[in-house]
Tab-separated table of C-alpha atoms and ligand atoms in Angstrom:
chain	number	residue	atom	x	y	z
A	1	MET	CA	-4.438	30.866	-59.898
A	2	PHE	CA	-0.671	29.453	-60.112
A	3	PRO	CA	1.190	31.531	-62.072
A	4	ILE	CA	0.186	34.284	-59.411
A	5	HIS	CA	-0.978	33.087	-56.426
A	6	ARG	CA	2.911	31.325	-55.011
A	7	PRO	CA	2.221	30.790	-51.185
A	8	ARG	CA	5.897	30.850	-51.111
A	9	ARG	CA	6.608	34.143	-50.911
A	10	LEU	CA	5.569	34.337	-47.780
A	11	ARG	CA	7.703	31.751	-46.207
A	12	LYS	CA	11.023	33.478	-48.688
A	13	ASN	CA	12.751	34.111	-45.163
A	14	GLU	CA	12.578	33.400	-40.922
A	15	THR	CA	11.638	37.506	-41.166
A	16	ILE	CA	8.459	37.458	-43.567
A	17	ARG	CA	7.863	33.667	-41.721
A	18	LYS	CA	7.734	35.364	-38.605
A	19	MET	CA	4.899	38.437	-39.738
A	20	VAL	CA	2.831	36.159	-41.125
A	21	ARG	CA	3.421	33.547	-38.213
A	22	GLU	CA	-0.087	32.758	-36.825
A	23	THR	CA	0.636	30.782	-33.287
A	24	SER	CA	3.726	32.131	-30.766
A	25	ILE	CA	3.759	30.061	-27.456
A	26	THR	CA	5.115	32.150	-24.502
A	27	PRO	CA	6.383	30.131	-20.894
A	28	ASP	CA	2.979	33.330	-20.145
A	29	ASN	CA	0.888	30.066	-21.104
A	30	PHE	CA	2.563	27.378	-19.336
A	31	ILE	CA	1.664	25.419	-15.648
A	32	TYR	CA	5.339	23.151	-14.757
A	33	PRO	CA	3.758	20.191	-12.900
A	34	LEU	CA	5.825	19.951	-9.597
A	35	PHE	CA	5.654	16.381	-7.916
A	36	VAL	CA	5.876	17.078	-3.849
A	37	THR	CA	6.282	14.105	-0.836
A	38	TYR	CA	8.177	14.055	2.142
A	39	GLY	CA	11.285	14.789	3.910
A	40	LYS	CA	13.984	16.733	3.802
A	41	GLY	CA	16.489	16.878	1.390
A	42	VAL	CA	15.122	14.588	-1.079
A	43	ARG	CA	14.809	14.771	-4.670
A	44	LYS	CA	14.990	11.174	-6.843
A	45	GLU	CA	14.427	11.224	-10.589
A	46	ILE	CA	11.031	9.758	-12.113
A	47	SER	CA	12.679	7.471	-13.855
A	48	SER	CA	9.688	7.249	-17.093
A	49	MET	CA	10.089	11.213	-16.613
A	50	PRO	CA	13.877	11.873	-17.033
A	51	GLY	CA	13.993	15.607	-15.863
A	52	CYS	CA	11.243	15.011	-14.122
A	53	PHE	CA	12.220	14.693	-9.977
A	54	GLN	CA	9.266	14.074	-6.620
A	55	GLU	CA	10.773	16.433	-4.037
A	56	SER	CA	10.911	17.458	-0.560
A	57	VAL	CA	9.418	20.546	0.196
A	58	ASP	CA	12.597	22.185	0.510
A	59	GLU	CA	13.706	21.596	-2.899
A	60	THR	CA	10.438	22.159	-3.617
A	61	VAL	CA	11.351	25.745	-3.053
A	62	LYS	CA	14.748	26.148	-4.837
A	63	ASN	CA	12.981	24.120	-8.368
A	64	ALA	CA	10.163	26.477	-8.021
A	65	LYS	CA	12.714	29.573	-7.879
A	66	GLU	CA	13.546	27.907	-10.556
A	67	VAL	CA	10.562	27.707	-12.405
A	68	TYR	CA	9.730	31.461	-11.562
A	69	SER	CA	13.031	33.133	-12.191
A	70	LEU	CA	12.935	31.636	-16.223
A	71	GLY	CA	9.573	33.187	-16.588
A	72	ILE	CA	6.898	30.282	-16.488
A	73	PRO	CA	4.034	32.072	-13.970
A	74	SER	CA	2.090	29.104	-12.628
A	75	VAL	CA	3.184	25.310	-11.272
A	76	ILE	CA	0.571	22.594	-10.740
A	77	LEU	CA	1.420	20.860	-7.593
A	78	PHE	CA	0.451	17.256	-7.026
A	79	GLY	CA	1.529	15.466	-3.440
A	80	ILE	CA	3.005	11.992	-2.463
A	81	PRO	CA	2.386	12.004	1.019
A	82	GLU	CA	3.542	9.597	4.124
A	83	TYR	CA	0.479	7.304	4.641
A	84	LYS	CA	-2.456	6.284	2.669
A	85	ASP	CA	-5.219	4.661	4.172
A	86	GLU	CA	-8.641	4.003	2.157
A	87	ILE	CA	-10.694	7.678	2.628
A	88	GLY	CA	-7.060	9.840	1.504
A	89	SER	CA	-6.989	11.937	4.223
A	90	SER	CA	-3.611	13.137	4.268
A	91	ALA	CA	-5.015	14.916	1.161
A	92	TYR	CA	-6.994	17.398	3.492
A	93	ASP	CA	-4.265	17.321	6.613
A	94	GLU	CA	-3.923	20.928	7.038
A	95	HIS	CA	-0.056	19.672	7.040
A	96	GLY	CA	0.112	17.164	4.778
A	97	VAL	CA	2.106	17.741	1.829
A	98	VAL	CA	0.822	19.901	-0.642
A	99	GLN	CA	-0.595	22.606	2.306
A	100	GLU	CA	3.314	22.454	3.650
A	101	THR	CA	5.003	22.914	-0.031
A	102	ILE	CA	1.996	25.995	-0.155
A	103	LYS	CA	3.610	27.791	2.245
A	104	ALA	CA	6.994	27.811	1.839
A	105	ILE	CA	6.394	28.397	-1.671
A	106	LYS	CA	4.350	31.464	-0.582
A	107	ASP	CA	7.582	32.738	1.393
A	108	SER	CA	9.843	32.470	-0.990
A	109	VAL	CA	8.417	32.590	-4.351
A	110	PRO	CA	5.504	35.100	-3.524
A	111	GLU	CA	4.196	36.229	-6.897
A	112	LEU	CA	4.949	32.198	-7.710
A	113	TYR	CA	1.501	30.673	-9.104
A	114	ILE	CA	-0.244	28.049	-7.458
A	115	ILE	CA	-2.191	25.917	-8.715
A	116	THR	CA	-3.117	22.260	-6.491
A	117	ASP	CA	-4.544	18.877	-7.682
A	118	VAL	CA	-7.604	17.928	-5.981
A	119	CYS	CA	-8.053	13.926	-6.363
A	120	MET	CA	-8.543	11.415	-3.773
A	121	CYS	CA	-5.779	9.114	-5.860
A	122	GLU	CA	-2.677	9.861	-4.604
A	123	TYR	CA	-3.595	9.671	-1.184
A	124	THR	CA	-6.028	6.249	-1.224
A	125	SER	CA	-4.219	3.132	-0.585
A	126	HIS	CA	-7.280	1.478	-3.111
A	127	GLY	CA	-5.387	4.401	-5.780
A	128	HIS	CA	-8.752	5.039	-7.365
A	129	CYS	CA	-10.143	8.995	-7.469
A	130	GLY	CA	-12.656	8.648	-4.364
A	131	ILE	CA	-14.536	6.336	-1.734
A	132	VAL	CA	-14.348	2.424	-3.056
A	133	LYS	CA	-17.397	0.195	-1.756
A	134	GLY	CA	-17.655	-3.653	-2.898
A	135	GLY	CA	-14.817	-2.360	-6.429
A	136	ASP	CA	-17.001	0.760	-7.270
A	137	VAL	CA	-15.795	4.325	-6.499
A	138	LEU	CA	-18.188	5.528	-4.331
A	139	ASN	CA	-19.972	9.989	-6.430
A	140	ASP	CA	-21.741	11.175	-3.847
A	141	PRO	CA	-19.731	10.307	-0.822
A	142	THR	CA	-16.172	11.861	-2.857
A	143	LEU	CA	-17.230	15.186	-3.131
A	144	GLU	CA	-17.636	15.809	0.430
A	145	LEU	CA	-14.114	14.626	0.405
A	146	LEU	CA	-12.479	16.489	-2.762
A	147	ALA	CA	-14.398	19.295	-1.160
A	148	LYS	CA	-12.553	19.030	2.056
A	149	GLU	CA	-9.139	18.794	-0.137
A	150	ALA	CA	-9.997	22.002	-1.916
A	151	VAL	CA	-10.870	24.165	0.893
A	152	SER	CA	-7.122	22.411	2.969
A	153	HIS	CA	-5.518	24.521	0.044
A	154	ALA	CA	-7.259	27.322	-0.147
A	155	LYS	CA	-6.141	27.498	3.717
A	156	ALA	CA	-3.470	26.302	3.048
A	157	GLY	CA	-2.926	29.826	0.517
A	158	ALA	CA	-3.272	28.002	-2.666
A	159	ASP	CA	-4.745	30.274	-5.863
A	160	MET	CA	-7.319	28.041	-7.736
A	161	VAL	CA	-7.661	24.573	-7.498
A	162	ALA	CA	-7.871	22.079	-10.358
A	163	PRO	CA	-10.054	18.918	-9.157
A	164	SER	CA	-8.976	15.836	-11.668
A	165	ASP	CA	-11.146	12.640	-9.856
A	166	MET	CA	-13.854	13.251	-12.485
A	167	MET	CA	-16.480	12.746	-9.825
A	168	ASP	CA	-19.690	13.899	-11.513
A	169	GLY	CA	-20.990	17.216	-9.623
A	170	ARG	CA	-17.104	18.172	-7.777
A	171	VAL	CA	-17.341	21.757	-9.173
A	172	GLU	CA	-20.472	22.540	-7.672
A	173	ALA	CA	-19.088	21.368	-4.041
A	174	ILE	CA	-15.848	22.052	-4.402
A	175	ARG	CA	-16.778	25.871	-5.535
A	176	LEU	CA	-19.460	26.064	-2.671
A	177	ALA	CA	-17.641	24.504	-0.077
A	178	LEU	CA	-15.177	26.785	-1.363
A	179	ASP	CA	-17.186	30.328	-1.343
A	180	GLU	CA	-18.549	28.769	2.488
A	181	GLU	CA	-15.518	29.588	3.987
A	182	GLY	CA	-14.845	32.958	2.390
A	183	PHE	CA	-12.513	31.391	-0.616
A	184	SER	CA	-15.450	33.101	-3.150
A	185	GLU	CA	-12.850	34.657	-5.310
A	186	ILE	CA	-10.209	31.035	-5.589
A	187	PRO	CA	-10.847	30.569	-9.170
A	188	ILE	CA	-11.639	26.786	-10.346
A	189	MET	CA	-9.685	25.066	-13.719
A	190	SER	CA	-11.501	21.692	-13.739
A	191	TYR	CA	-10.060	18.899	-15.779
A	192	ALA	CA	-13.249	18.971	-17.055
A	193	ALA	CA	-13.112	16.579	-20.100
A	194	LYS	CA	-10.770	14.007	-18.670
A	195	TYR	CA	-10.013	10.718	-20.933
A	196	ALA	CA	-9.486	7.340	-19.802
A	197	SER	CA	-6.135	6.986	-20.717
A	198	ALA	CA	-3.014	5.707	-21.280
A	199	PHE	CA	-0.250	8.350	-21.666
A	200	TYR	CA	-0.615	8.589	-17.569
A	201	GLY	CA	1.636	5.967	-17.586
A	202	PRO	CA	4.662	7.579	-16.724
A	203	PHE	CA	2.850	9.284	-13.483
A	204	ARG	CA	0.931	6.875	-11.818
A	205	GLU	CA	4.518	6.088	-11.015
A	206	ALA	CA	5.410	9.409	-10.690
A	207	ALA	CA	2.904	10.206	-8.063
A	208	GLU	CA	2.709	6.595	-7.085
A	209	SER	CA	-1.148	6.775	-7.539
A	210	THR	CA	-1.708	3.357	-9.739
A	211	PRO	CA	-4.654	1.434	-8.828
A	212	GLN	CA	-4.641	-1.135	-6.779
A	213	PHE	CA	-7.386	-3.352	-8.826
A	214	GLY	CA	-9.507	-2.192	-12.479
A	215	ASP	CA	-8.516	0.691	-13.590
A	216	ARG	CA	-10.493	4.133	-14.302
A	217	ARG	CA	-12.917	4.314	-17.071
A	218	SER	CA	-16.332	4.242	-14.751
A	219	TYR	CA	-15.550	7.657	-14.318
A	220	GLN	CA	-12.684	9.226	-17.264
A	221	MET	CA	-14.049	9.311	-19.985
A	222	ASP	CA	-14.092	7.083	-23.001
A	223	PRO	CA	-11.111	7.970	-24.959
A	224	ALA	CA	-13.003	6.851	-28.102
A	225	ASN	CA	-16.101	9.379	-27.636
A	226	ARG	CA	-15.995	13.283	-28.386
A	227	ARG	CA	-18.957	14.805	-29.129
A	228	GLU	CA	-19.490	13.614	-25.081
A	229	ALA	CA	-16.321	16.564	-24.096
A	230	LEU	CA	-18.705	19.179	-24.768
A	231	ARG	CA	-21.656	18.054	-22.375
A	232	GLU	CA	-18.218	17.253	-19.713
A	233	ILE	CA	-17.821	20.754	-20.611
A	234	ALA	CA	-20.875	22.778	-20.386
A	235	LEU	CA	-21.529	20.926	-17.330
A	236	ASP	CA	-18.333	21.903	-15.426
A	237	ILE	CA	-18.787	25.648	-16.501
A	238	GLU	CA	-22.886	25.364	-15.061
A	239	GLU	CA	-21.047	24.157	-11.811
A	240	GLY	CA	-19.052	26.688	-11.944
A	241	ALA	CA	-15.560	26.325	-13.995
A	242	ASP	CA	-13.621	29.352	-13.832
A	243	ILE	CA	-10.850	27.353	-16.594
A	244	ILE	CA	-11.716	23.819	-17.694
A	245	MET	CA	-9.335	21.642	-20.054
A	246	VAL	CA	-8.788	18.973	-21.629
A	247	LYS	CA	-6.780	15.856	-20.901
A	248	PRO	CA	-4.691	14.502	-22.121
A	249	ALA	CA	-3.324	16.788	-25.473
A	250	LEU	CA	-1.253	16.036	-28.474
A	251	ALA	CA	-3.546	12.493	-29.363
A	252	TYR	CA	-6.953	14.406	-28.028
A	253	LEU	CA	-6.051	18.274	-30.291
A	254	ASP	CA	-9.581	17.603	-31.653
A	255	ILE	CA	-11.226	18.049	-28.666
A	256	ILE	CA	-9.905	21.028	-28.037
A	257	SER	CA	-10.437	22.469	-31.196
A	258	ASP	CA	-13.731	21.855	-30.685
A	259	VAL	CA	-14.121	23.087	-26.675
A	260	LYS	CA	-12.272	25.914	-28.181
A	261	ASP	CA	-14.943	26.129	-30.860
A	262	ALA	CA	-18.267	25.916	-28.714
A	263	PHE	CA	-17.456	27.722	-24.627
A	264	ASP	CA	-16.021	31.015	-23.979
A	265	VAL	CA	-13.817	30.260	-20.793
A	266	PRO	CA	-9.977	29.788	-21.386
A	267	VAL	CA	-9.590	26.427	-22.192
A	268	ALA	CA	-5.643	24.348	-20.436
A	269	ALA	CA	-4.982	21.615	-21.964
A	270	TYR	CA	-2.347	18.900	-19.791
A	271	ASN	CA	-0.113	17.777	-21.726
A	272	VAL	CA	0.690	14.623	-20.369
A	273	SER	CA	3.603	12.350	-19.066
A	274	GLY	CA	2.760	9.825	-21.797
A	275	GLU	CA	3.160	12.517	-24.049
A	276	TYR	CA	6.441	13.629	-22.177
A	277	SER	CA	8.258	10.887	-22.365
A	278	LEU	CA	7.563	9.517	-26.064
A	279	VAL	CA	9.699	12.108	-26.608
A	280	LYS	CA	12.412	12.036	-24.040
A	281	ALA	CA	12.578	8.990	-25.404
A	282	ALA	CA	13.283	8.896	-28.561
A	283	GLY	CA	15.533	12.448	-28.096
A	284	ARG	CA	17.721	10.009	-26.200
A	285	LEU	CA	17.661	7.346	-28.438
A	286	GLY	CA	19.036	10.250	-31.424
A	287	TRP	CA	15.728	8.509	-33.793
A	288	ILE	CA	14.105	12.426	-33.071
A	289	ASP	CA	15.521	16.236	-32.869
A	290	GLU	CA	13.389	16.264	-28.969
A	291	GLN	CA	13.668	20.292	-28.493
A	292	ARG	CA	11.942	21.283	-32.016
A	293	VAL	CA	9.597	18.338	-31.238
A	294	MET	CA	8.704	19.321	-28.537
A	295	ILE	CA	8.576	23.363	-29.232
A	296	GLU	CA	6.184	21.747	-32.407
A	297	ILE	CA	4.276	19.858	-30.355
A	298	LEU	CA	3.794	23.167	-27.829
A	299	THR	CA	3.346	25.134	-30.453
A	300	SER	CA	-0.177	21.755	-31.978
A	301	ILE	CA	-1.940	22.935	-28.345
A	302	LYS	CA	-1.939	26.345	-28.851
A	303	ARG	CA	-2.704	26.322	-31.887
A	304	ALA	CA	-5.793	24.310	-31.345
A	305	GLY	CA	-6.841	26.591	-29.381
A	306	ALA	CA	-5.801	26.158	-25.985
A	307	ASP	CA	-4.154	29.237	-23.967
A	308	LEU	CA	-2.621	27.530	-21.036
A	309	ILE	CA	-0.729	23.950	-21.132
A	310	LEU	CA	0.027	22.064	-18.303
A	311	THR	CA	3.538	20.571	-19.349
A	312	TYR	CA	7.032	18.907	-17.498
A	313	PHE	CA	8.618	20.495	-20.678
A	314	ALA	CA	7.461	24.281	-19.223
A	315	LYS	CA	11.475	24.393	-18.245
A	316	ASP	CA	13.154	23.419	-21.316
A	317	ALA	CA	11.009	25.075	-23.023
A	318	ALA	CA	11.268	28.314	-22.191
A	319	LYS	CA	14.968	28.251	-21.752
A	320	ILE	CA	14.717	27.935	-25.322
A	321	LEU	CA	11.729	30.097	-26.116
A	322	ASN	CA	13.441	33.289	-23.615
A	323	LYS	CA	16.698	33.350	-26.069
B	401	PBG	C1	-5.190	12.432	-10.541
B	401	PBG	C2	-3.948	12.646	-11.955
B	401	PBG	C3	-4.092	11.589	-12.867
B	401	PBG	C4	-3.210	12.961	-13.805
B	401	PBG	C5	-3.312	14.116	-13.256
B	401	PBG	N1	-4.150	13.643	-11.849
B	401	PBG	C6	-4.042	10.708	-13.245
B	401	PBG	C7	-4.655	9.778	-13.437
B	401	PBG	O1	-5.767	9.866	-13.820
B	401	PBG	O2	-4.822	8.307	-13.300
B	401	PBG	C8	-2.020	12.450	-15.016
B	401	PBG	C9	-1.051	12.840	-15.535
B	401	PBG	C10	0.177	13.022	-16.332
B	401	PBG	O3	-0.429	11.676	-16.899
B	401	PBG	O4	0.493	13.444	-16.711
B	401	PBG	N2	-6.569	11.482	-11.270
């Protein structure tokens, strides 16, 4: 009891604060998302995500070099293809944007660990994450396409695949297909607890993947649910997921914490586009100290239990953390 106990003793100066700090973030924890598009010399800033770009393969390679030089070990690739159709065939085209980007990055920055987002929404004309029939997104027929996409990424040289579609059974379908094609060593990071979130708004501009009708609530999770996340994750681990992800991160710290307690696989959290845009916008208006808020958010996500953080802040944060 006071006056014996005075917690302020351990906050007296930065040295002692550092010594007792419970959580630290490093660029080793970061995965940086890149939006790759067709063409040459393209570097188009995404208006709702200042500092993030749609880039053609050549520009992506330059960016990838910078990412690696900042000590960020990994990127996740999203493709904006030249053509879209009902069945998202550009997703598994061996000369698709993502496939070509993987090869180009591996040629010039071979140590950079390449993860690919495996989903249909960027490649389908209707913008949904699977095959659509009569207004419904069909689960089982979509699995085959996702498996094909994952295999084509592995063939191009991806180090890890990350399915984000939220179809039931996709992890197993992808695992079996990868193993059959000789890619048994390629891990799967599943977007296991992915919520139907309005925080994805800016991403849909970035990836040009807005659904043309309806929404994603029949496949992504209801933001009101907590226990369901544990069930989704248990299923994905059973199906063979090596790393599981919670998405979004900041409004879902309780989920990250539950998952960390309940399972022993590495936990990733996706600090999504809307979370980034809010901070950038308020920073520009001078309403918050953008850098401090950024570090505080990333630290909170790690403190909640995330081992890995997918974040558009990765480069900005690395520049501060490397000082
Ligand atoms: C694709 C996908 C989305 C995000 C990652 N993969 C969008 C969505 O589900 O609509 C969102 C990422 C972000 O907002 O930063 N399914």
